[in-house]
Amino acid sequence: MTDKVLYQQDGPIVTLTLNDPAMRNPISEAAMVDAIVDSLDRLNQDGSVRVAILTGAGSAFSSGGDLRAMQKNFEQRSEKPALTPRYYKFGIQRIPLAFEKLDVPIIAAVNGPAIGAGLDLACMCDMRIASETAKFAESFVKVGIVPGDGGAWLLPRVVGYSKACEMAFTGDMLDAREALACGLVSRVVPEAELLETAKALANRIAVNPPHAVRMAKRLLIEGRHTRLDTLLELSASLQALTHATADHREAVNAFLEKRRPDFKGD
């Protein structure tokens, strides 16, 4: 049995690849959920990792939910509706919670369709770059369900409330250029250049002091739902930690001495 998520490290950069191309990388079933959550935990615990990239094997980024599995469970879901919340809580909903805990910056390199939960997965990442073949849809309504993976929280924070409503209520597909226009992605590149572009961005992040980058990400995450005074308290506390690092001293000294800094994560 192949790994559901490939974990490939190149120096300070890790590339995670959803690895079920025959099924177009659905993320709703237990094996894939476990693989994604385990990979994110591994990223968090490895101090040598400074940036991650998430992409999909084959022609799709992620098709989201497995419709064949949904079809098999029609009767059970209808007869025992109380089981469905548990299926989500102990299944796919573990993924956004794992992303919320992730301190390593992560870039979605969207290589093809990102549909339903696949779109929401891209929104869980900090940055999104799309190939020209990428497509996006918040398509739950098209199969008669609602976003069960946090999409109703995630998507408005990426594209704004009005656009999120349009996408969720129509289920319409956006091509890569439309995704760029509404801020869903920050860049669209030819398919052959996607990973190269994502790695170039990752390298621009990886050259910076890793503790400061991780703490900056934590502040941005907390800032999505925290009062200003609370965030300022947290900022001051994290600032006390960054001021005590060797990398901070190296950054200031290198700037004043007009040389390239060498950050070691100390």
XYZ file of C-alpha atoms in Angstrom, residues 39-234:
196
model
C 2.588 14.867 8.293
C 1.623 18.200 9.842
C 2.606 16.965 13.304
C 5.953 15.841 11.901
C 6.509 19.282 10.360
C 5.781 21.009 13.650
C 8.129 18.822 15.647
C 11.111 19.092 13.282
C 13.047 22.265 14.033
C 15.065 21.880 10.839
C 11.957 22.540 8.700
C 11.410 26.196 7.859
C 8.754 26.046 5.109
C 6.423 23.436 3.600
C 4.690 23.042 0.252
C 1.480 21.061 -0.229
C 0.534 19.731 -3.665
C -1.244 16.794 -5.298
C -0.007 13.838 -7.320
C -1.438 13.421 -10.793
C -3.811 15.818 -12.490
C -5.731 17.063 -9.428
C -4.855 18.895 -6.229
C -7.788 17.290 -4.396
C -11.285 16.241 -5.343
C -12.375 16.723 -1.727
C -14.861 14.120 -0.527
C -15.062 10.586 -1.877
C -18.500 10.447 -3.528
C -18.334 6.666 -3.921
C -17.897 6.306 -0.161
C -20.815 8.705 0.385
C -22.990 6.607 -1.891
C -22.179 3.420 0.033
C -23.204 5.090 3.283
C -26.583 6.518 2.165
C -28.675 4.138 4.269
C -26.502 4.269 7.377
C -26.387 8.080 7.356
C -30.167 8.217 6.926
C -31.011 5.602 9.562
C -28.422 6.704 12.144
C -27.866 10.480 11.677
C -26.183 10.754 15.079
C -23.190 8.881 13.669
C -22.431 11.564 11.075
C -21.197 14.269 13.498
C -18.795 11.728 14.981
C -17.595 10.791 11.493
C -16.714 14.425 10.829
C -15.345 15.231 14.301
C -12.986 12.246 14.369
C -12.360 12.363 10.626
C -11.894 15.273 8.256
C -12.356 17.966 10.926
C -9.044 16.880 12.439
C -7.322 18.393 9.376
C -8.209 22.092 9.884
C -7.418 21.750 13.592
C -3.989 20.339 12.712
C -3.382 23.235 10.319
C -4.396 25.676 13.062
C -1.622 24.241 15.264
C 0.988 24.300 12.486
C 3.719 26.889 13.100
C 5.635 26.162 9.890
C 4.528 28.371 6.958
C 2.884 26.271 4.259
C 2.271 27.031 0.589
C -0.446 25.304 -1.436
C 0.861 24.572 -4.933
C -2.482 23.909 -6.597
C -1.657 21.778 -9.601
C -5.193 21.004 -10.769
C -8.813 20.966 -9.574
C -9.369 21.780 -5.900
C -12.994 20.877 -5.327
C -15.156 21.050 -2.203
C -13.005 19.971 0.711
C -10.041 20.175 -1.677
C -10.638 23.912 -2.039
C -10.972 24.228 1.721
C -7.702 22.342 2.130
C -5.978 24.940 -0.043
C -7.535 27.660 2.140
C -6.025 26.017 5.230
C -2.588 26.827 3.823
C -1.005 30.238 4.400
C -0.333 30.992 0.728
C -1.692 29.625 -2.534
C -0.068 29.471 -5.981
C -2.026 27.957 -8.875
C -1.066 26.391 -12.151
C -2.969 27.522 -15.223
C -4.841 24.199 -15.136
C -6.126 24.703 -11.583
C -9.853 25.009 -10.933
C -11.693 25.784 -7.729
C -15.220 25.153 -6.463
C -16.941 25.304 -3.063
C -19.201 22.646 -4.495
C -20.911 21.058 -1.466
C -24.312 22.438 -2.470
C -24.031 20.600 -5.795
C -24.223 17.285 -3.923
C -26.809 18.482 -1.415
C -24.604 18.976 1.637
C -22.815 21.811 3.454
C -19.094 22.418 4.124
C -18.330 20.017 6.965
C -14.593 20.675 7.152
C -14.527 24.321 8.250
C -14.963 25.842 4.798
C -17.615 28.267 6.066
C -14.976 29.688 8.434
C -12.017 29.486 6.074
C -13.305 30.732 2.724
C -14.697 34.137 3.841
C -11.343 34.915 5.457
C -9.602 34.279 2.126
C -11.938 35.821 -0.470
C -14.303 37.942 1.668
C -17.882 37.255 2.758
C -19.678 38.233 -0.442
C -17.498 36.129 -2.758
C -17.577 33.215 -0.333
C -21.371 33.332 -0.337
C -21.440 33.401 -4.133
C -19.150 30.384 -4.304
C -20.947 28.406 -1.568
C -24.505 29.115 -2.782
C -23.862 28.449 -6.477
C -21.137 25.818 -6.298
C -19.783 27.370 -9.507
C -16.291 26.532 -10.761
C -13.594 29.222 -10.903
C -10.658 28.923 -13.243
C -7.178 29.986 -12.175
C -7.520 33.553 -13.481
C -10.825 34.054 -11.674
C -9.217 32.679 -8.501
C -6.423 35.216 -8.887
C -8.874 38.071 -9.393
C -10.726 37.355 -6.134
C -7.571 36.792 -4.073
C -8.052 33.065 -3.648
C -4.523 32.603 -5.030
C -1.663 35.082 -5.171
C -0.123 33.894 -8.427
C -0.913 31.828 -11.523
C 1.920 30.165 -13.429
C 2.293 27.608 -16.232
C 1.860 24.055 -14.985
C 5.515 23.190 -15.631
C 6.641 26.107 -13.440
C 4.359 25.506 -10.458
C 6.664 23.646 -8.080
C 9.649 25.732 -9.133
C 7.685 28.898 -8.301
C 6.484 27.483 -4.978
C 10.037 26.470 -4.049
C 11.359 29.916 -4.969
C 8.824 31.466 -2.576
C 9.710 28.863 0.047
C 13.387 29.723 -0.282
C 12.654 33.429 0.224
C 10.964 32.490 3.491
C 13.525 29.890 4.552
C 16.424 32.373 4.517
C 14.861 34.296 7.419
C 15.272 33.519 11.149
C 13.108 30.425 11.700
C 11.930 31.262 15.223
C 10.802 34.709 14.101
C 8.962 33.271 11.094
C 7.121 30.682 13.170
C 6.186 33.249 15.801
C 5.019 35.710 13.138
C 2.765 32.997 11.720
C 1.351 32.305 15.190
C 0.498 35.996 15.605
C -1.229 36.089 12.216
C -3.274 32.995 13.080
C -4.280 34.348 16.474
C -5.055 37.730 14.917
C -7.918 36.198 12.941
C -10.060 35.832 16.050
C -8.356 37.696 18.923
C -9.010 41.190 20.285
C -6.334 43.784 19.610
C -5.315 44.203 23.271
C -4.957 40.434 23.679
C -2.900 40.157 20.505
C -0.647 43.006 21.643
C 0.056 41.147 24.894
C 0.949 38.008 22.961
